[in-house]
JSON list of C-alpha atoms in Angstrom, two decimals:
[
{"chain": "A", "resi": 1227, "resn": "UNK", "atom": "CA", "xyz": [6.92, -27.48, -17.87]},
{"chain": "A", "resi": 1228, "resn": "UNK", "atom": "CA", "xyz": [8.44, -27.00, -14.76]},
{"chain": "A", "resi": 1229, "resn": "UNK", "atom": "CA", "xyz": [9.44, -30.57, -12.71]},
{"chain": "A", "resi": 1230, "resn": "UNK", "atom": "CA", "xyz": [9.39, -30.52, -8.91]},
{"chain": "A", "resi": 1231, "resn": "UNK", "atom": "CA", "xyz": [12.75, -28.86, -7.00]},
{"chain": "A", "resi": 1232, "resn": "UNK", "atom": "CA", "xyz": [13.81, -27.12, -10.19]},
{"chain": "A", "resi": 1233, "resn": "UNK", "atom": "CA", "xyz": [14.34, -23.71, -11.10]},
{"chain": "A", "resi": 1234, "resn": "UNK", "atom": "CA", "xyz": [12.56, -22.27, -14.26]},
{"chain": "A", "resi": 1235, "resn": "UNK", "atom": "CA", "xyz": [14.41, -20.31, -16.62]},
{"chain": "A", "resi": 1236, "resn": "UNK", "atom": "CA", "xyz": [13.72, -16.50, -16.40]},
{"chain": "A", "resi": 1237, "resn": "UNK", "atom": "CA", "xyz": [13.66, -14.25, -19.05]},
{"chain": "A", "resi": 1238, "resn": "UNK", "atom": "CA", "xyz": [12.28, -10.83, -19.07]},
{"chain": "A", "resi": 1239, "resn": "UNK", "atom": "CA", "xyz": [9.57, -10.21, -16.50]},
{"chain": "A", "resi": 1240, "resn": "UNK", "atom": "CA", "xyz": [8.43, -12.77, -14.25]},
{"chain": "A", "resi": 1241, "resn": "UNK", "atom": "CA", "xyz": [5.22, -12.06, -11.84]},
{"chain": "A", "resi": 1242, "resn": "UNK", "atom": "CA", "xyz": [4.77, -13.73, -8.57]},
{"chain": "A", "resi": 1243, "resn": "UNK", "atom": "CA", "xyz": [1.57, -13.31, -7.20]},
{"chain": "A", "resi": 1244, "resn": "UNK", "atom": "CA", "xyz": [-0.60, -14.49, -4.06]},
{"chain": "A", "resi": 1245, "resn": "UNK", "atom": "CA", "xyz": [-2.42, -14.22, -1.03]},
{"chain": "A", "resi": 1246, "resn": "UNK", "atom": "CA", "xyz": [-0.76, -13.08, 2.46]},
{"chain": "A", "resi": 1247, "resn": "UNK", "atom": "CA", "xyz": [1.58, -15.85, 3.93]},
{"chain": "A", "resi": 1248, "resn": "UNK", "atom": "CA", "xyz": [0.86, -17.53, 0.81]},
{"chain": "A", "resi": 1249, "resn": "UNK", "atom": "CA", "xyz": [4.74, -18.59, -0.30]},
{"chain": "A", "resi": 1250, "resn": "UNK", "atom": "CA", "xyz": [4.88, -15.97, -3.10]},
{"chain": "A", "resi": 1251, "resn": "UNK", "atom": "CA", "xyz": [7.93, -14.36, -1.65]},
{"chain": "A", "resi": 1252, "resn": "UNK", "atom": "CA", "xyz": [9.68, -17.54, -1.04]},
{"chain": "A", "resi": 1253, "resn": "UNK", "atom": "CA", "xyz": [8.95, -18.65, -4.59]},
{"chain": "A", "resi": 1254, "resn": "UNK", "atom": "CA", "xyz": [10.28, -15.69, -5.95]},
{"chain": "A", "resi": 1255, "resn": "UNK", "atom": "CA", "xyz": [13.65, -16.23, -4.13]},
{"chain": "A", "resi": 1256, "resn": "UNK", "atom": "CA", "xyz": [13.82, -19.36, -5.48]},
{"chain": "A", "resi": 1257, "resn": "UNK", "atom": "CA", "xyz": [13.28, -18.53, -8.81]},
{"chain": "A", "resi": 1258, "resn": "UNK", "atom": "CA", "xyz": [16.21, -15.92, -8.54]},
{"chain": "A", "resi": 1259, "resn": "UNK", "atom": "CA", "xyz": [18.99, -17.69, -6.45]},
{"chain": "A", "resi": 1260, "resn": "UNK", "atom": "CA", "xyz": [20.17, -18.86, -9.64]},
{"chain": "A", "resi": 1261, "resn": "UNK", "atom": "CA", "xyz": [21.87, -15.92, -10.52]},
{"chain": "A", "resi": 1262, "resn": "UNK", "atom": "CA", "xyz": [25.11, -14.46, -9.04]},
{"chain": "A", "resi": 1263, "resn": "UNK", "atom": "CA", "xyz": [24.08, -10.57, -9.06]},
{"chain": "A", "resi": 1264, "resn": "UNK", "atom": "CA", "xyz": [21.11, -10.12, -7.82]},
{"chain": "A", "resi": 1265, "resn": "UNK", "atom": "CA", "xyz": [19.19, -6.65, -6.90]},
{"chain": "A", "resi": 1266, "resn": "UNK", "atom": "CA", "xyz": [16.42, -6.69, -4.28]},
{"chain": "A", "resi": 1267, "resn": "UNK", "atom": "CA", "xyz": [14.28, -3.77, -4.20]},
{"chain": "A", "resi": 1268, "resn": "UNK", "atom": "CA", "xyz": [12.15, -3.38, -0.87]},
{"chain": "A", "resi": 1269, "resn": "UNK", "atom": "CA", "xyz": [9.08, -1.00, -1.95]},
{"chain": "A", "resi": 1270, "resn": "UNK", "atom": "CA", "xyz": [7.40, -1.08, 1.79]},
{"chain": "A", "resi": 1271, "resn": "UNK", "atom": "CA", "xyz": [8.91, 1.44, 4.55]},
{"chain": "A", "resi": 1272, "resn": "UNK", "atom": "CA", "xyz": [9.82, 0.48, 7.72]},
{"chain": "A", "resi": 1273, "resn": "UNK", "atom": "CA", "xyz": [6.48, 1.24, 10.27]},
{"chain": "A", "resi": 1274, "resn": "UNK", "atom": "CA", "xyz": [7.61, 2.72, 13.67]},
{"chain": "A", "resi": 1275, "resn": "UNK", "atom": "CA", "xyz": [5.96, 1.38, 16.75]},
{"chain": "A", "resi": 1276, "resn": "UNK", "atom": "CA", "xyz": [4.65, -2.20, 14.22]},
{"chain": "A", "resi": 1277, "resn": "UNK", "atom": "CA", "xyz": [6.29, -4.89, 15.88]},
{"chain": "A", "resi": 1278, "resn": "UNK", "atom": "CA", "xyz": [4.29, -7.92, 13.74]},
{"chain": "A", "resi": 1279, "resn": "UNK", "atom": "CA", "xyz": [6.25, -5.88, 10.29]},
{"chain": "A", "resi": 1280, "resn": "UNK", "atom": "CA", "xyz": [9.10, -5.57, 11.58]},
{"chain": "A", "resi": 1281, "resn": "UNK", "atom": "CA", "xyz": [9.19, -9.03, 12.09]},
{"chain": "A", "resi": 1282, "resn": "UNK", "atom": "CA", "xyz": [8.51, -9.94, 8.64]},
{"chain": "A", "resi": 1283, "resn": "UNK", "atom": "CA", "xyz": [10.85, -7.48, 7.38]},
{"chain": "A", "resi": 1284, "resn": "UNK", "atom": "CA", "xyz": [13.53, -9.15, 9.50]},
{"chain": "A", "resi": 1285, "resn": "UNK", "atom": "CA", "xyz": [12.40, -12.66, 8.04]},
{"chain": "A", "resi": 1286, "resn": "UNK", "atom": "CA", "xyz": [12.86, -11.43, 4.85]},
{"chain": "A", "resi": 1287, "resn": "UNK", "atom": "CA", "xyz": [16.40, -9.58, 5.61]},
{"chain": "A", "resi": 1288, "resn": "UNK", "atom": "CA", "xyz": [17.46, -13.49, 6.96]},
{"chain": "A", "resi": 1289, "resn": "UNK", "atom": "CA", "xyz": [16.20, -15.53, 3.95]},
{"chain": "A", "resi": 1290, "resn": "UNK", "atom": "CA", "xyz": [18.22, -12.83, 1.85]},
{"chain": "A", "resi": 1291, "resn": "UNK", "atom": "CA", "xyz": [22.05, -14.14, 0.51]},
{"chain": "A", "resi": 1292, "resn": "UNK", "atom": "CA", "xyz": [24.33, -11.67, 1.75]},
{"chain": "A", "resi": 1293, "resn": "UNK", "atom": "CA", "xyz": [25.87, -11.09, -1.74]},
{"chain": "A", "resi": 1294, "resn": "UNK", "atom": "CA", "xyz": [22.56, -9.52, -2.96]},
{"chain": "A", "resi": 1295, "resn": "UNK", "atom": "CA", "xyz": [22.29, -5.84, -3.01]},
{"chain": "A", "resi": 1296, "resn": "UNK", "atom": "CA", "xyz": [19.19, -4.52, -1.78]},
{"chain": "A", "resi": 1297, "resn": "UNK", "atom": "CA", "xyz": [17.82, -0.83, -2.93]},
{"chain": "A", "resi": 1298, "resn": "UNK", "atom": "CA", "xyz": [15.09, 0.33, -0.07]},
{"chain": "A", "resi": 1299, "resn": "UNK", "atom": "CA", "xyz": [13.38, 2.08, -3.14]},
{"chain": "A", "resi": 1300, "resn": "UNK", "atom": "CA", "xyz": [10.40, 4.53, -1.10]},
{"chain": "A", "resi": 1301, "resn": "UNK", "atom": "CA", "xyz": [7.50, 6.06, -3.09]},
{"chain": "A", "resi": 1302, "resn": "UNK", "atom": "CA", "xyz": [10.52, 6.24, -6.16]},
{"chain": "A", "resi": 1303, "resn": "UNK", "atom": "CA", "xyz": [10.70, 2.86, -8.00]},
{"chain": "A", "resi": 1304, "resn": "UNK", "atom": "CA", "xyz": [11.58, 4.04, -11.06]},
{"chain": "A", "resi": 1305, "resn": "UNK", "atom": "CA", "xyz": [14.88, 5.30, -9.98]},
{"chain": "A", "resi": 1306, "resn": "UNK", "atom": "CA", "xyz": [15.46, 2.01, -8.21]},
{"chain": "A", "resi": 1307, "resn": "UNK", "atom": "CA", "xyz": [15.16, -0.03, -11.19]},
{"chain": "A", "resi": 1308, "resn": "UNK", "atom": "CA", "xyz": [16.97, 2.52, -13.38]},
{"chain": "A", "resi": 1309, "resn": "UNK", "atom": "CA", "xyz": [20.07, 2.43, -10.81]},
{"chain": "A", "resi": 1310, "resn": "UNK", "atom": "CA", "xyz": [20.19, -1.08, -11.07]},
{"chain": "A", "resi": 1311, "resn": "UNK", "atom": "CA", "xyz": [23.47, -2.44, -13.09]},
{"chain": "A", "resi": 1312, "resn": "UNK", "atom": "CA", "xyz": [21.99, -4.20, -16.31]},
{"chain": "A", "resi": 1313, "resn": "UNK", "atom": "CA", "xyz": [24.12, -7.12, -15.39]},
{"chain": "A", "resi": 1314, "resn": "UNK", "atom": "CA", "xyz": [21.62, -7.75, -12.34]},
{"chain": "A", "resi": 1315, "resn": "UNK", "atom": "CA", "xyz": [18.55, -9.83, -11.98]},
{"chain": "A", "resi": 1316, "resn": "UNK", "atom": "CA", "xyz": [16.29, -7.95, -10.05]},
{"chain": "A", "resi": 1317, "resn": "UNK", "atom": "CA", "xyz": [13.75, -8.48, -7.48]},
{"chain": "A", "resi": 1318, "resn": "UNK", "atom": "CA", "xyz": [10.79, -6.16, -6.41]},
{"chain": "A", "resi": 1319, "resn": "UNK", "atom": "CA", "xyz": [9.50, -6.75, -3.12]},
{"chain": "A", "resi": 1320, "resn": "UNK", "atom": "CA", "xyz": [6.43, -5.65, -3.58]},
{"chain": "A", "resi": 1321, "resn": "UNK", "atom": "CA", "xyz": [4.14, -4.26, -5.59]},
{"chain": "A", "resi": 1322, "resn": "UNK", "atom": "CA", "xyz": [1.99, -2.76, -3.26]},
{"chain": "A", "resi": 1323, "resn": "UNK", "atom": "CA", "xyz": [4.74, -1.10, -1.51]},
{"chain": "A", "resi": 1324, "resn": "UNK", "atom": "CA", "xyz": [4.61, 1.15, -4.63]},
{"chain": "A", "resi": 1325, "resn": "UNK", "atom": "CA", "xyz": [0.98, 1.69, -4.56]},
{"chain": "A", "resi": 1326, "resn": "UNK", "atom": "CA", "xyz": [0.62, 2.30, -0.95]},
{"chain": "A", "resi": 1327, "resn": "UNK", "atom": "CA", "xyz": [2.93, 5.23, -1.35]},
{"chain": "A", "resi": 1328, "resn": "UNK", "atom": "CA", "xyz": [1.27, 6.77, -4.19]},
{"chain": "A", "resi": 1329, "resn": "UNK", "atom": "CA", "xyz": [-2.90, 6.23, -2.41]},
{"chain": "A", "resi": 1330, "resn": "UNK", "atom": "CA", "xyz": [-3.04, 10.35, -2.33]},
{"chain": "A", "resi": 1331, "resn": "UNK", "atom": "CA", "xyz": [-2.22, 11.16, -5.76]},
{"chain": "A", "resi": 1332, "resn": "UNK", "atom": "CA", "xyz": [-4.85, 11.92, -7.75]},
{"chain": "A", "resi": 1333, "resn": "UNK", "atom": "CA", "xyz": [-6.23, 9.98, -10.54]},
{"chain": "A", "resi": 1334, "resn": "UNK", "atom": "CA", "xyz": [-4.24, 11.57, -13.36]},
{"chain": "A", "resi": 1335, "resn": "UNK", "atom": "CA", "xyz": [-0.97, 11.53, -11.27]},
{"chain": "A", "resi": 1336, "resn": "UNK", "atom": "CA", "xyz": [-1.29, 7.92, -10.01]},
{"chain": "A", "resi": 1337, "resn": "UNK", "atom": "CA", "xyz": [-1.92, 6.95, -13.90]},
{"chain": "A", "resi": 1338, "resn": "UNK", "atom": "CA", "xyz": [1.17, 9.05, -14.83]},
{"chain": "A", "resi": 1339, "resn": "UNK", "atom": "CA", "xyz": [3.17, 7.06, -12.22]},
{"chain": "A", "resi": 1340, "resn": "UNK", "atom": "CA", "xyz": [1.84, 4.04, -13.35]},
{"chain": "A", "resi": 1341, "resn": "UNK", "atom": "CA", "xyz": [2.31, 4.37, -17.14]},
{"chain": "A", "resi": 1342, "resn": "UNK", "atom": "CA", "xyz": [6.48, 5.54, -16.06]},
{"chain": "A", "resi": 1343, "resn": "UNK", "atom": "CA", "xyz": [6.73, 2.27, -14.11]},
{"chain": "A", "resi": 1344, "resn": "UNK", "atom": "CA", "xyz": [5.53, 0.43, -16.88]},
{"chain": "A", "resi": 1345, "resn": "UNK", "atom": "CA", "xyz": [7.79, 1.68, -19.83]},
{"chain": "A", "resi": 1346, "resn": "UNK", "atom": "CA", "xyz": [10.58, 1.74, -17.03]},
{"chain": "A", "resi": 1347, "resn": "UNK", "atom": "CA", "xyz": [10.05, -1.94, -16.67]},
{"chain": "A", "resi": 1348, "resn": "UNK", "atom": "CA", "xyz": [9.75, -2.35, -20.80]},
{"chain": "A", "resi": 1349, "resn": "UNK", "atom": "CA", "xyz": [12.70, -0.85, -21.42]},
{"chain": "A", "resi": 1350, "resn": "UNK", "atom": "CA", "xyz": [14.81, -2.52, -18.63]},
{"chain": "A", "resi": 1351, "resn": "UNK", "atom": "CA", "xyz": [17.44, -5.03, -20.46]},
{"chain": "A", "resi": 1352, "resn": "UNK", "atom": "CA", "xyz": [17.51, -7.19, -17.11]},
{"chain": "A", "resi": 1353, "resn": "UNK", "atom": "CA", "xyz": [15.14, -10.00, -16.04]},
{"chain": "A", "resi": 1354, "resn": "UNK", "atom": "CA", "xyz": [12.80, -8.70, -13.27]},
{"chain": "A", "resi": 1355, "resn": "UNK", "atom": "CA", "xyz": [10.76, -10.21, -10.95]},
{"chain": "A", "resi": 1356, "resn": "UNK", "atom": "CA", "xyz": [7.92, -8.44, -8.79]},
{"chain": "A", "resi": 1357, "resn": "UNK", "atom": "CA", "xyz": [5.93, -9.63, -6.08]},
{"chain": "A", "resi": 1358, "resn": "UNK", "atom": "CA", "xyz": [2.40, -8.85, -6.28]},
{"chain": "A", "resi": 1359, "resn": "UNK", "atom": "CA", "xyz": [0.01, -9.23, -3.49]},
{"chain": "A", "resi": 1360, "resn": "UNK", "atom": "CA", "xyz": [-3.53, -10.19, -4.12]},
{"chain": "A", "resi": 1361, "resn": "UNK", "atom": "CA", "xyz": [-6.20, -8.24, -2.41]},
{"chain": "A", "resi": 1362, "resn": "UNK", "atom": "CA", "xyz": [-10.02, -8.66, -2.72]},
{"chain": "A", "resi": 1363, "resn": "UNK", "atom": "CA", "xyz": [-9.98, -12.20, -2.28]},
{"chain": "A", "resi": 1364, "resn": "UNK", "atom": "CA", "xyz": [-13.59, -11.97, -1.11]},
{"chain": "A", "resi": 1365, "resn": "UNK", "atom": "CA", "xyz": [-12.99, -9.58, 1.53]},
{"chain": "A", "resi": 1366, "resn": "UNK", "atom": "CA", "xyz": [-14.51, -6.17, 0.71]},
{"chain": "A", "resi": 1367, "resn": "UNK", "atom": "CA", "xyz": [-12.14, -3.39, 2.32]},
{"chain": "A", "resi": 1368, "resn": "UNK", "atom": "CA", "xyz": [-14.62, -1.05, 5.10]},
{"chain": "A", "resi": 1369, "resn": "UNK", "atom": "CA", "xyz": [-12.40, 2.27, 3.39]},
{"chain": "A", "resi": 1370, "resn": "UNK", "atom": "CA", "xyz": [-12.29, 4.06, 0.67]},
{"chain": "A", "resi": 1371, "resn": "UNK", "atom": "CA", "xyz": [-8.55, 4.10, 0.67]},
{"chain": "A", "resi": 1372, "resn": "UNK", "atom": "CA", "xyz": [-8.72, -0.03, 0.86]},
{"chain": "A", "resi": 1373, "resn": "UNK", "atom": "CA", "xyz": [-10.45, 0.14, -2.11]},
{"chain": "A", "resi": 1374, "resn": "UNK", "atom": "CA", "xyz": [-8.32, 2.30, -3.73]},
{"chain": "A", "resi": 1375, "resn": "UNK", "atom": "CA", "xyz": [-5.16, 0.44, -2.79]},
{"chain": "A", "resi": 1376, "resn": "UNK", "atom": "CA", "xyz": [-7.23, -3.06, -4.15]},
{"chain": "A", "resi": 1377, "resn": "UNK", "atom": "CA", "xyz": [-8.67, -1.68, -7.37]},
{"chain": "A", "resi": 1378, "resn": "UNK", "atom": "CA", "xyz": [-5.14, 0.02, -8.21]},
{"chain": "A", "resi": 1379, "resn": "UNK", "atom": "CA", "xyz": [-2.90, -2.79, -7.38]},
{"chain": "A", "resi": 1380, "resn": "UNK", "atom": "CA", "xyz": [-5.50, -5.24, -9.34]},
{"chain": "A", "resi": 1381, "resn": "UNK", "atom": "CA", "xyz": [-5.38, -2.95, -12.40]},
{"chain": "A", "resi": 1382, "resn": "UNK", "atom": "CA", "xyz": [-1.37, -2.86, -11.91]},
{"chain": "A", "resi": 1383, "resn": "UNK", "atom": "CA", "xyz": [-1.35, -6.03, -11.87]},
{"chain": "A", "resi": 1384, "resn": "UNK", "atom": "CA", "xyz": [-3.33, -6.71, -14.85]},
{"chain": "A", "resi": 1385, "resn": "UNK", "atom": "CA", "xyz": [-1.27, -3.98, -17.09]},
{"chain": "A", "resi": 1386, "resn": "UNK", "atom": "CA", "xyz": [1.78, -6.13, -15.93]},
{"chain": "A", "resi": 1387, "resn": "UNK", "atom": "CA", "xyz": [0.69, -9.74, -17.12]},
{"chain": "A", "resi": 1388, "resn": "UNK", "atom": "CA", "xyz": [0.98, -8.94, -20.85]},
{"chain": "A", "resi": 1389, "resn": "UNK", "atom": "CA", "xyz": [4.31, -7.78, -20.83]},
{"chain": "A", "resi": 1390, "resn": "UNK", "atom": "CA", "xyz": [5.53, -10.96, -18.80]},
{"chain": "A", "resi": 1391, "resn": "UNK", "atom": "CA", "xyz": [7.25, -14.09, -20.10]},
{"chain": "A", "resi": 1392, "resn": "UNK", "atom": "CA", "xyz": [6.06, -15.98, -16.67]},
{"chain": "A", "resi": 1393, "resn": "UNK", "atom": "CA", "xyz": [3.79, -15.48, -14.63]},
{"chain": "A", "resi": 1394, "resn": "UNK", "atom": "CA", "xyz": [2.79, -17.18, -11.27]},
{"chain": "A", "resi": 1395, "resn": "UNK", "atom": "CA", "xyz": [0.29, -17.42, -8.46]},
{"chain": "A", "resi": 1396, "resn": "UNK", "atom": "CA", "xyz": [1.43, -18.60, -5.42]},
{"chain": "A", "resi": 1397, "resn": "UNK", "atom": "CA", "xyz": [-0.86, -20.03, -2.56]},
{"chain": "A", "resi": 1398, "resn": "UNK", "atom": "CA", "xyz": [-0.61, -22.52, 0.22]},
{"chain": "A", "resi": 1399, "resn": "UNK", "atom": "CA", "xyz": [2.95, -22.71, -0.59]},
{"chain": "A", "resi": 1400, "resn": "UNK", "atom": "CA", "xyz": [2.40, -24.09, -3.80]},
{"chain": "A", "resi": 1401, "resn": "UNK", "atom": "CA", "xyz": [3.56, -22.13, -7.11]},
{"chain": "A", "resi": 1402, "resn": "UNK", "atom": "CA", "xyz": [0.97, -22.86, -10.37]},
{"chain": "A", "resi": 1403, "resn": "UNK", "atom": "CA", "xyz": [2.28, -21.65, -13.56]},
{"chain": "A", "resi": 1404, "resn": "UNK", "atom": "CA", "xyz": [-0.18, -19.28, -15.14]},
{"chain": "A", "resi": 1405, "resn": "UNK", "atom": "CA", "xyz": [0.77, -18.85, -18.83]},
{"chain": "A", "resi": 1406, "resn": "UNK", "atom": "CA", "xyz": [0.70, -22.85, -19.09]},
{"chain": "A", "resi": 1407, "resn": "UNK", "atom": "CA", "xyz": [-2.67, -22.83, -17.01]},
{"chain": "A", "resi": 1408, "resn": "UNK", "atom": "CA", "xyz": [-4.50, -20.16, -17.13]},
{"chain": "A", "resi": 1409, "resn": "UNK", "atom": "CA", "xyz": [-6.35, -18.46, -20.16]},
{"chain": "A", "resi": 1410, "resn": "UNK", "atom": "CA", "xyz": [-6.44, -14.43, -20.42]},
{"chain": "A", "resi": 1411, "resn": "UNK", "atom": "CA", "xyz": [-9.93, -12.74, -19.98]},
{"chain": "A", "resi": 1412, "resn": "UNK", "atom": "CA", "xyz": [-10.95, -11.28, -22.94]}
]
């Protein structure tokens, strides 16, 4: 049980997921300041001419310590997290940095990449925690390559949760602890 203003305890892989301006990116600093070496790994690329993200980028770059080491990872996550001293807690900002750079692959490529990440991440020594942003909250994407980003980040996601010792969802700035609440569809 976790009691209010405290930092739980991470071991192996922690998810953090949520809505859009939700808190999960917050939480998940909190739940690493803890630790003296920390790696962040940005997943999303910078957008020329998208003033509103690089804003947000920015807000994230300012909430960031300035002892952390940060690892702007592109369409290769992998490497990012095999780079990453074993020493280190790490941080993935987000998931769906990682699928957004992947939408054109092919079905049988974009499982291949998946399937890497996820022995990558099984065989990493370090605690990790990844930010995962929920999609399909209702909203029904108007293309086919929002409903490929949605169904592929959801099934991500999904491949993720058994492998993690915590797990959280993170919404109107409130973190709820899913292993202690929540029950795993059969």
């Amino acid at each position: 049980m976790v009691v209010a203003n405290t930092i739980p305890i991470l071991i192996g892989l922690t998810l953090v997921s949520g809505p859009s301006r939700g808190g999960k990116s917050r939480w998940a600093e909190h739940l690493v300041k803890q630790f003296k070496s920390v790696t962040y790994i940005a997943t999303s690329p910078r957008r020329a001419g998208d003033l509103n993200w690089e804003q947000r980028l920015e807000k994230h770059r300012n909430r960031r310590p300035k002892h952390w080491s940060v690892i702007e990872s592109g369409p290769d996550l992998k490497k990012a997290i095999i780079q990453v001293p074993r020493s280190d807690v790490v941080l993935i900002e987000a998931l769906g940095g990682f699928v957004a750079w992947h939408l054109d692959q092919p079905s049988s490529n974009w499982r291949a990449l998946k399937n890497d990440l996820l022995q990558t991440i099984k065989q990493h020594d370090a605690s990790i925690v990844i930010v995962i942003e929920e999609t399909g909250w209702g909203v029904v994407p108007s293309t086919s390559n929002g409903g490929l980003f949605r169904d592929r980040l959801g099934k991500l996601s999904q491949e993720l949760e058994p492998l993690a010792s915590n797990s959280w969802v993170v919404i109107q700035g409130r973190a709820l602890n899913l292993k202690q609440l929540g029950i795993a569809v059969p």
